[in-house]
């Protein structure tokens, strides 16, 4: 198997997007897949009995073959699988009899491989009265999903007691099957927020958006981790990403703003050939991008007349222009951590949280008033909102997601960008107006990974080639200004 993966990290690459001032956004339950374009389990039927079969190849090259009389997502089954017969070129014939289960069956196959067809015959009882149904299916082994946290956006400075917006981007790398997972936010080793039951399509890109209020000043270790990956992750090493942030007391001098943007473009090519005759070529091209802005101003505004605008450009090309962003009052995002006022807005491309607190004239701990506007242009096909964002649709126990019209596959064509970027933010009420117009330059780096041909049995050992690997680093530092 030869796999080549290349990522080019450059300036914000996005379609030109101008949103109307009244852009509405629809919330979707996490239980509903935004799309499912991967390879599906094999399905068979006899009488009232059905059988789904899923054969997934792990990084150790073992295949987990799973059967269910119901479905894998959501997980449900009925009756009993009494006996199973498996036939494949590499394993011959395997019989497993006198089984007792709840309509599910799993076996590890150590000699089969990706692309191999496994013929399955199962005897199912407990569904058609006393009748035993014989169900046959043919499943082709496919790669497990490989979820990876590719980016994590955290402001370099956050304020004690004020909500902070944190975003992470997740991709599925193997391109054959999608996966569900819990996207968890951890601070200094403790899970503080999560988005449950998220779905990442095969070869897809999504993002998770969190809100967290830091309670203690000092350096904080922020980590986003993927947990409970179903049907199991190909490589768990890339399931976490960590950054540090500086949590400051309101009495300290605060950076007036921080912001930045990043983009990654990927091109992959995979060629697979096996001794049992399977041959496949997989090509994938995609891109993902996001941006963020956070400011801290020693001011309070009248939220009843508050207006917010966000404009993002690169080399004077407008990427996003959102005037008079729709906002709603939601003080609950302070999550009971003290008195504060917040306005929240979620549009087709931008999420915003604008919170403020009044001054406290305390001789032991005086605190100036401040307002903390935060904006984020979301990455991926959809963005999952964590529990701390609340539940716009209360009937969704796992939370909600919003589709991103500026996402990788959902809006327009990719636009090649230049060397500079800028974000223009304006916040005003009936009598005051505050604005920041930061500009920054981008770095661009290319990284290429090439995995040589590999053999997993002696029959192809003579065709091995020596390893050829190249690697590089690609990272983006946010611009800051005081």
Coordinates of C-alpha atoms in Angstrom, one line a residue:
X1 CA 0.0 0.0 0.0
X2 CA 1.4 3.4 -1.0
X3 CA -0.1 6.5 0.5
X4 CA 0.8 10.1 -0.2
X5 CA -0.6 12.9 1.8
X6 CA 0.2 16.6 1.3
X7 CA -0.9 19.6 3.2
X8 CA -0.3 23.2 2.2
X9 CA -0.8 25.7 5.0
X10 CA -1.4 29.2 3.7
X11 CA -3.6 32.3 4.2
X12 CA -7.3 32.1 4.6
X13 CA -8.6 30.4 1.5
X14 CA -12.4 30.8 1.2
X15 CA -15.1 31.8 -1.2
X16 CA -16.2 35.4 -1.3
X17 CA -19.2 35.5 1.0
X18 CA -21.5 38.4 1.7
X19 CA -24.3 37.6 4.1
X20 CA -27.6 39.6 4.4
X21 CA -28.1 41.4 7.7
X22 CA -31.0 39.1 8.6
X23 CA -29.2 35.8 7.8
X24 CA -31.0 33.1 9.7
X25 CA -29.4 29.8 10.7
X26 CA -31.1 26.4 11.2
X27 CA -30.1 24.1 14.1
X28 CA -30.0 20.4 13.6
X29 CA -29.9 17.6 16.1
X30 CA -26.6 15.7 16.4
X31 CA -28.5 12.4 16.0
X32 CA -29.1 13.4 12.3
X33 CA -26.1 12.9 10.0
X34 CA -25.4 15.9 7.8
X35 CA -24.4 13.5 5.1
X36 CA -23.1 9.9 4.9
X37 CA -21.1 9.3 1.7
X38 CA -18.8 6.5 3.0
X39 CA -19.0 2.8 2.3
X40 CA -22.0 1.2 4.0
X41 CA -22.3 -2.1 5.8
X42 CA -23.7 -5.0 3.8
X43 CA -27.4 -5.8 4.5
X44 CA -29.4 -9.0 4.0
X45 CA -32.9 -10.2 4.8
X46 CA -34.8 -13.4 5.2
X47 CA -38.5 -13.4 6.4
X48 CA -38.7 -10.8 9.1
X49 CA -35.0 -11.1 10.0
X50 CA -32.4 -8.7 8.8
X51 CA -28.6 -8.8 9.1
X52 CA -26.0 -6.0 8.8
X53 CA -22.4 -6.9 8.5
X54 CA -19.4 -4.5 8.9
X55 CA -15.8 -5.6 8.4
X56 CA -13.2 -2.9 9.5
X57 CA -9.5 -3.0 9.1
X58 CA -7.5 -1.5 11.9
X59 CA -3.9 -0.1 12.0
X60 CA -2.7 -3.5 13.2
X61 CA -4.1 -5.0 9.9
X62 CA -6.6 -7.1 11.8
X63 CA -10.3 -7.1 10.7
X64 CA -13.1 -6.8 13.2
X65 CA -16.2 -8.4 11.6
X66 CA -19.4 -7.3 13.3
X67 CA -22.9 -8.6 12.7
X68 CA -26.2 -7.2 14.0
X69 CA -29.8 -8.1 13.5
X70 CA -30.7 -4.4 13.8
X71 CA -28.5 -1.5 12.9
X72 CA -25.1 -0.1 13.9
X73 CA -26.2 3.5 14.0
X74 CA -28.2 3.8 16.1
X75 CA -27.0 0.6 17.8
X76 CA -30.0 -1.8 18.1
X77 CA -30.6 -5.5 17.6
X78 CA -33.2 -8.3 18.3
X79 CA -33.5 -12.0 18.4
X80 CA -30.4 -14.3 18.6
X81 CA -27.7 -15.2 16.1
X82 CA -27.5 -19.0 16.6
X83 CA -24.6 -19.8 14.3
X84 CA -22.4 -18.2 11.7
X85 CA -20.4 -19.4 8.7
X86 CA -17.7 -17.2 7.2
X87 CA -16.0 -17.8 3.8
X88 CA -13.1 -15.9 2.3
X89 CA -10.1 -16.6 0.2
X90 CA -7.6 -15.8 2.9
X91 CA -9.3 -17.5 5.8
X92 CA -11.1 -20.5 4.1
X93 CA -14.2 -21.5 5.9
X94 CA -15.0 -20.7 9.6
X95 CA -18.0 -22.1 11.5
X96 CA -19.1 -20.8 14.8
X97 CA -22.1 -22.6 16.3
X98 CA -24.2 -22.8 19.5
X99 CA -24.1 -19.0 20.0
X100 CA -26.0 -17.0 22.7
X101 CA -26.2 -13.3 22.2
X102 CA -28.7 -10.4 21.8
X103 CA -28.5 -10.4 18.0
X104 CA -24.9 -9.2 17.8
X105 CA -21.7 -11.1 16.9
X106 CA -18.1 -10.0 16.6
X107 CA -15.0 -11.9 15.5
X108 CA -11.4 -10.8 14.8
X109 CA -9.9 -12.1 11.5
X110 CA -6.1 -12.0 11.5
X111 CA -5.4 -13.2 7.9
X112 CA -8.0 -11.3 5.9
X113 CA -7.3 -7.8 4.5
X114 CA -8.7 -4.6 3.1
X115 CA -10.8 -5.1 0.0
X116 CA -11.4 -8.8 0.6
X117 CA -14.9 -10.1 0.2
X118 CA -16.3 -12.1 3.2
X119 CA -19.3 -14.3 2.5
X120 CA -21.5 -14.6 5.7
X121 CA -24.4 -17.0 6.4
X122 CA -26.1 -16.5 9.8
X123 CA -29.0 -18.5 11.4
X124 CA -31.2 -16.1 13.3
X125 CA -33.9 -17.1 15.8
X126 CA -36.4 -15.3 18.0
X127 CA -37.8 -13.0 15.4
X128 CA -40.2 -15.1 13.3
X129 CA -41.7 -17.1 16.1
X130 CA -40.2 -20.6 16.2
X131 CA -38.8 -20.2 12.8
X132 CA -35.0 -19.9 12.3
X133 CA -34.2 -17.5 9.4
X134 CA -31.1 -18.1 7.3
X135 CA -29.6 -14.7 6.2
X136 CA -26.7 -14.4 3.8
X137 CA -24.6 -11.2 3.1
X138 CA -21.3 -10.4 1.4
X139 CA -19.2 -7.7 3.1
X140 CA -16.1 -6.1 1.7
X141 CA -13.5 -5.2 4.3
X142 CA -12.8 -1.5 4.5
X143 CA -10.6 0.8 6.6
X144 CA -11.7 2.0 10.0
X145 CA -12.3 5.8 10.2
X146 CA -9.4 7.9 11.3
X147 CA -10.5 11.1 13.1
X148 CA -7.9 13.8 13.7
X149 CA -8.0 17.1 15.5
X150 CA -6.2 19.3 13.0
X151 CA -6.5 22.8 14.6
X152 CA -7.4 24.4 17.9
X153 CA -8.2 28.1 18.3
X154 CA -7.9 29.6 21.7
X155 CA -7.3 33.4 22.4
X156 CA -3.8 34.0 23.8
X157 CA -5.3 36.0 26.7
X158 CA -8.6 35.3 28.4
X159 CA -10.2 37.0 31.4
X160 CA -11.1 35.3 34.7
X161 CA -14.9 34.9 35.0
X162 CA -15.8 35.8 31.4
X163 CA -16.9 33.2 28.8
X164 CA -14.3 32.3 26.2
X165 CA -15.1 30.8 22.8
X166 CA -12.8 27.9 21.8
X167 CA -12.9 26.1 18.5
X168 CA -11.4 22.9 17.1
X169 CA -11.4 21.4 13.6
X170 CA -11.7 17.6 13.0
X171 CA -11.1 15.6 9.8
X172 CA -11.6 12.0 8.8
X173 CA -8.5 10.9 7.0
X174 CA -9.1 7.4 5.5
X175 CA -12.0 8.3 3.3
X176 CA -13.9 5.1 3.5
X177 CA -16.1 5.2 6.6
X178 CA -17.5 7.9 8.9
X179 CA -17.6 7.9 12.7
X180 CA -19.4 9.3 15.7
X181 CA -17.5 10.6 18.7
X182 CA -17.6 12.9 21.7
X183 CA -15.7 16.1 21.2
X184 CA -14.4 17.0 24.6
X185 CA -12.8 20.2 26.0
X186 CA -10.3 19.6 28.8
X187 CA -8.6 22.3 30.9
X188 CA -5.6 21.3 33.0
X189 CA -6.6 17.7 32.6
X190 CA -10.3 18.1 33.6
X191 CA -13.2 17.8 31.1
X192 CA -15.2 21.0 31.3
X193 CA -17.4 20.9 28.2
X194 CA -18.3 18.6 25.3
X195 CA -20.3 18.0 22.2
X196 CA -21.7 14.4 22.3
X197 CA -22.5 12.1 19.4
X198 CA -21.0 14.2 16.7
X199 CA -20.7 12.7 13.2
X200 CA -17.8 13.1 10.8
X201 CA -18.4 11.8 7.3
X202 CA -15.9 9.8 5.4
X203 CA -13.2 12.3 4.2
X204 CA -15.2 15.0 5.9
X205 CA -14.3 18.1 7.9
X206 CA -16.3 19.5 10.9
X207 CA -15.6 21.7 13.8
X208 CA -16.6 21.8 17.5
X209 CA -17.3 25.1 19.2
X210 CA -17.0 25.4 23.0
X211 CA -17.7 28.1 25.6
X212 CA -15.7 28.0 28.8
X213 CA -15.3 30.3 31.8
X214 CA -11.8 30.2 33.4
X215 CA -11.9 30.6 37.2
X216 CA -8.2 30.9 38.1
X217 CA -5.6 33.3 36.8
X218 CA -2.4 31.9 35.4
X219 CA -1.4 29.6 32.5
X220 CA -4.0 27.1 31.5
X221 CA -3.5 24.0 29.4
X222 CA -6.4 23.7 26.9
X223 CA -7.0 20.4 25.1
X224 CA -9.6 19.1 22.7
X225 CA -9.9 15.3 22.7
X226 CA -12.0 12.9 20.7
X227 CA -13.5 10.2 22.9
X228 CA -15.9 7.2 22.4
X229 CA -15.1 7.0 18.7
X230 CA -17.6 4.6 17.1
X231 CA -17.0 2.2 15.3
X232 CA -13.5 2.6 16.7
X233 CA -10.6 4.8 15.6
X234 CA -7.8 3.7 13.2
X235 CA -5.2 5.8 15.0
X236 CA -5.9 7.3 18.5
X237 CA -2.6 9.2 18.6
X238 CA -4.0 12.1 16.5
X239 CA -7.2 12.4 18.5
X240 CA -6.0 15.3 20.8
X241 CA -4.5 18.7 20.3
X242 CA -3.3 21.0 23.1
X243 CA -2.6 24.8 23.5
X244 CA -1.7 27.1 26.3
X245 CA -3.5 30.3 27.1
X246 CA -2.9 33.1 29.7
X247 CA -5.8 33.6 32.1
X248 CA -5.6 37.1 33.5
X249 CA -7.4 38.9 36.3
X250 CA -9.5 41.9 35.2
X251 CA -7.2 44.2 37.2
X252 CA -4.2 43.2 34.9
X253 CA -3.3 45.0 31.8
X254 CA -5.1 43.2 28.9
X255 CA -4.1 42.9 25.2
X256 CA -6.7 45.1 23.4
X257 CA -7.2 42.5 20.7
X258 CA -6.0 39.2 19.3
X259 CA -6.9 37.6 16.0
X260 CA -5.8 35.5 13.1
X261 CA -6.7 33.0 10.5
X262 CA -5.5 29.7 9.1
X263 CA -6.1 27.5 6.1
X264 CA -5.0 24.0 5.1
X265 CA -5.3 22.5 1.6
X266 CA -4.9 18.7 1.3
X267 CA -4.2 16.5 -1.7
X268 CA -4.0 12.7 -1.1
X269 CA -3.4 9.7 -3.3
X270 CA -3.6 6.1 -2.2
X271 CA -2.9 3.0 -4.3
X272 CA -3.8 -0.4 -2.8
X273 CA -3.3 -3.9 -4.3
X274 CA -3.6 -7.2 -2.6
X275 CA -2.7 -10.9 -3.4
X276 CA -6.4 -11.8 -3.3
X277 CA -7.1 -9.5 -6.3
X278 CA -8.3 -6.3 -4.7
X279 CA -7.1 -3.1 -6.3
X280 CA -8.1 0.4 -5.5
X281 CA -7.0 4.0 -6.1
X282 CA -8.3 6.7 -3.8
X283 CA -7.8 10.4 -4.6
X284 CA -9.0 13.3 -2.4
X285 CA -8.7 17.0 -2.6
X286 CA -10.0 19.5 -0.1
X287 CA -9.5 22.5 2.0
X288 CA -10.5 23.9 5.4
X289 CA -10.1 27.3 7.0
X290 CA -11.2 29.3 9.9
X291 CA -10.5 32.6 11.7
X292 CA -11.0 34.2 15.1
X293 CA -11.0 37.6 16.8
X294 CA -11.2 38.6 20.5
X295 CA -11.1 42.0 22.0
X296 CA -11.2 43.4 25.6
X297 CA -12.2 47.0 26.0
X298 CA -12.6 48.9 29.3
X299 CA -16.2 50.0 28.5
X300 CA -19.8 49.0 28.9
X301 CA -22.4 49.5 26.2
X302 CA -26.2 49.5 26.1
X303 CA -27.1 46.0 25.0
X304 CA -30.6 46.9 24.1
X305 CA -29.3 49.0 21.2
X306 CA -26.1 47.0 20.5
X307 CA -25.0 46.6 16.9
X308 CA -22.1 44.4 15.6
X309 CA -20.4 44.2 12.3
X310 CA -17.7 41.8 11.0
X311 CA -15.7 42.1 7.8
X312 CA -12.9 39.9 6.8
X313 CA -10.5 40.5 3.9
X314 CA -7.3 39.2 2.3
X315 CA -5.3 41.5 0.0
X316 CA -8.5 43.7 -0.2
X317 CA -10.6 40.8 -1.4
X318 CA -13.7 40.6 0.8
X319 CA -14.3 37.1 2.3
X320 CA -17.1 37.8 4.7
X321 CA -19.1 41.0 5.1
X322 CA -21.7 40.9 7.8
X323 CA -23.3 44.2 8.8
X324 CA -25.7 44.5 11.8
X325 CA -25.3 40.9 12.9
X326 CA -28.4 39.3 14.3
X327 CA -27.9 39.1 18.1
X328 CA -30.0 37.8 21.0
X329 CA -29.7 38.4 24.7
X330 CA -28.4 35.3 26.6
X331 CA -26.8 35.9 30.0
X332 CA -26.8 32.2 30.7
X333 CA -23.5 31.7 28.9
X334 CA -21.9 33.1 32.1
X335 CA -23.1 29.7 33.5
X336 CA -23.7 31.0 37.0
X337 CA -20.1 32.2 37.4
X338 CA -21.0 35.8 38.3
X339 CA -23.1 38.7 37.2
X340 CA -22.6 39.6 33.5
X341 CA -24.5 40.4 30.4
X342 CA -24.1 38.7 27.0
X343 CA -25.3 38.9 23.4
X344 CA -25.0 35.8 21.2
X345 CA -25.2 35.5 17.5
X346 CA -24.9 32.5 15.1
X347 CA -25.2 33.1 11.3
X348 CA -24.4 30.9 8.3
X349 CA -20.6 31.6 8.7
X350 CA -19.9 33.5 11.9
X351 CA -20.4 32.8 15.6
X352 CA -20.3 35.7 18.1
X353 CA -20.4 36.1 21.8
X354 CA -20.3 39.7 23.2
X355 CA -20.1 39.8 27.1
X356 CA -19.6 42.6 29.5
X357 CA -19.3 43.2 33.2
X358 CA -19.6 46.4 35.3
X359 CA -16.9 47.8 37.4
X360 CA -16.5 46.7 41.1
X361 CA -15.1 49.3 43.5
X362 CA -13.6 46.9 46.0
X363 CA -10.6 48.1 48.1
X364 CA -9.2 44.6 48.1
X365 CA -10.0 43.6 44.5
X366 CA -11.1 46.6 42.3
X367 CA -12.2 45.6 38.9
X368 CA -12.7 47.9 35.9
X369 CA -15.7 47.5 33.6
X370 CA -15.0 45.8 30.3
X371 CA -16.7 44.4 27.2
X372 CA -15.3 41.3 25.5
X373 CA -16.5 40.7 21.9
X374 CA -15.5 37.4 20.3
X375 CA -16.0 36.3 16.7
X376 CA -15.2 33.1 14.9
X377 CA -15.6 32.0 11.3
X378 CA -16.4 28.4 11.5
X379 CA -14.5 25.6 9.7
X380 CA -15.8 22.5 8.0
X381 CA -19.1 21.3 6.6
X382 CA -20.9 21.7 10.0
X383 CA -20.1 23.0 13.5
X384 CA -21.2 21.2 16.6
X385 CA -22.1 23.5 19.5
X386 CA -21.1 22.2 22.9
X387 CA -23.3 21.8 25.9
X388 CA -22.3 25.2 27.3
X389 CA -23.7 26.9 24.2
X390 CA -27.1 25.6 25.4
X391 CA -29.7 23.7 23.4
X392 CA -31.5 25.8 20.7
X393 CA -33.6 22.6 20.1
X394 CA -34.4 21.2 23.6
X395 CA -35.5 17.9 22.1
X396 CA -31.9 17.2 21.0
X397 CA -30.3 15.4 24.1
X398 CA -26.8 15.3 22.5
X399 CA -26.8 18.9 21.3
X400 CA -27.0 20.7 17.9
X401 CA -25.0 21.6 14.9
X402 CA -25.2 24.3 12.2
X403 CA -24.3 23.9 8.6
X404 CA -21.5 26.2 7.3
X405 CA -22.1 27.8 3.9
X406 CA -18.4 28.8 3.9
X407 CA -17.4 25.2 4.5
X408 CA -15.1 22.9 2.5
X409 CA -17.8 21.4 0.3
X410 CA -20.8 23.5 0.8
X411 CA -20.2 26.9 -0.6
X412 CA -18.7 28.0 -3.9
X413 CA -15.2 27.6 -5.2
X414 CA -11.9 27.9 -3.4
X415 CA -10.3 31.4 -3.8
X416 CA -6.5 31.6 -3.9
X417 CA -5.5 34.3 -1.5
X418 CA -2.6 36.7 -1.1
X419 CA -0.1 37.5 1.7
X420 CA -2.1 39.6 4.0
X421 CA -5.3 39.4 6.0
X422 CA -7.5 41.8 8.0
X423 CA -10.5 41.7 10.2
X424 CA -12.7 44.7 10.8
X425 CA -14.9 44.6 13.9
X426 CA -17.3 47.4 15.0
X427 CA -19.4 47.4 18.1
X428 CA -21.8 50.2 18.9
X429 CA -24.9 51.3 20.8
X430 CA -27.0 54.4 20.5
X431 CA -24.2 56.8 21.7
X432 CA -20.9 54.9 21.5
X433 CA -18.9 53.2 18.8
X434 CA -15.8 51.1 19.2
X435 CA -13.8 49.4 16.4
X436 CA -10.7 47.4 15.7
X437 CA -9.2 46.8 12.3
X438 CA -6.2 44.5 12.8
X439 CA -4.1 43.4 9.8
X440 CA -1.5 40.6 9.7
X441 CA 0.7 38.7 7.3
X442 CA 0.6 35.0 6.7
X443 CA 3.3 32.4 6.6
X444 CA 3.0 29.5 4.2
X445 CA 4.6 26.0 4.6
X446 CA 4.2 22.8 2.8
X447 CA 4.4 19.3 4.4
X448 CA 4.5 16.1 2.5
X449 CA 4.2 12.6 3.9
X450 CA 4.8 9.5 1.8
X451 CA 4.2 6.0 3.1
X452 CA 6.1 3.3 1.1
X453 CA 4.6 0.0 -0.1
X454 CA 4.0 -2.4 2.8
X455 CA 3.3 -6.1 2.8
X456 CA 1.4 -8.0 5.4
X457 CA 2.1 -11.6 4.2
X458 CA 5.0 -13.5 2.8
X459 CA 3.6 -13.7 -0.7
X460 CA 4.4 -10.1 -1.5
X461 CA 7.5 -9.7 0.6
X462 CA 9.7 -9.8 -2.5
X463 CA 8.0 -6.6 -3.8
X464 CA 8.9 -4.5 -0.8
X465 CA 10.5 -1.1 -1.4
X466 CA 12.6 0.9 1.0
X467 CA 11.0 3.7 3.0
X468 CA 11.0 7.2 1.6
X469 CA 9.6 9.7 4.1
X470 CA 9.6 13.4 4.2
X471 CA 8.0 15.6 6.8
X472 CA 7.7 19.2 7.7
X473 CA 5.9 21.5 10.1
X474 CA 3.0 23.7 9.3
X475 CA 1.6 26.1 11.9
X476 CA 0.0 29.5 12.1
X477 CA 0.6 32.0 14.9
X478 CA -2.2 34.5 15.5
X479 CA -1.5 38.2 15.2
X480 CA -1.8 40.2 18.4
X481 CA -1.7 43.8 19.3
X482 CA -1.8 45.9 22.4

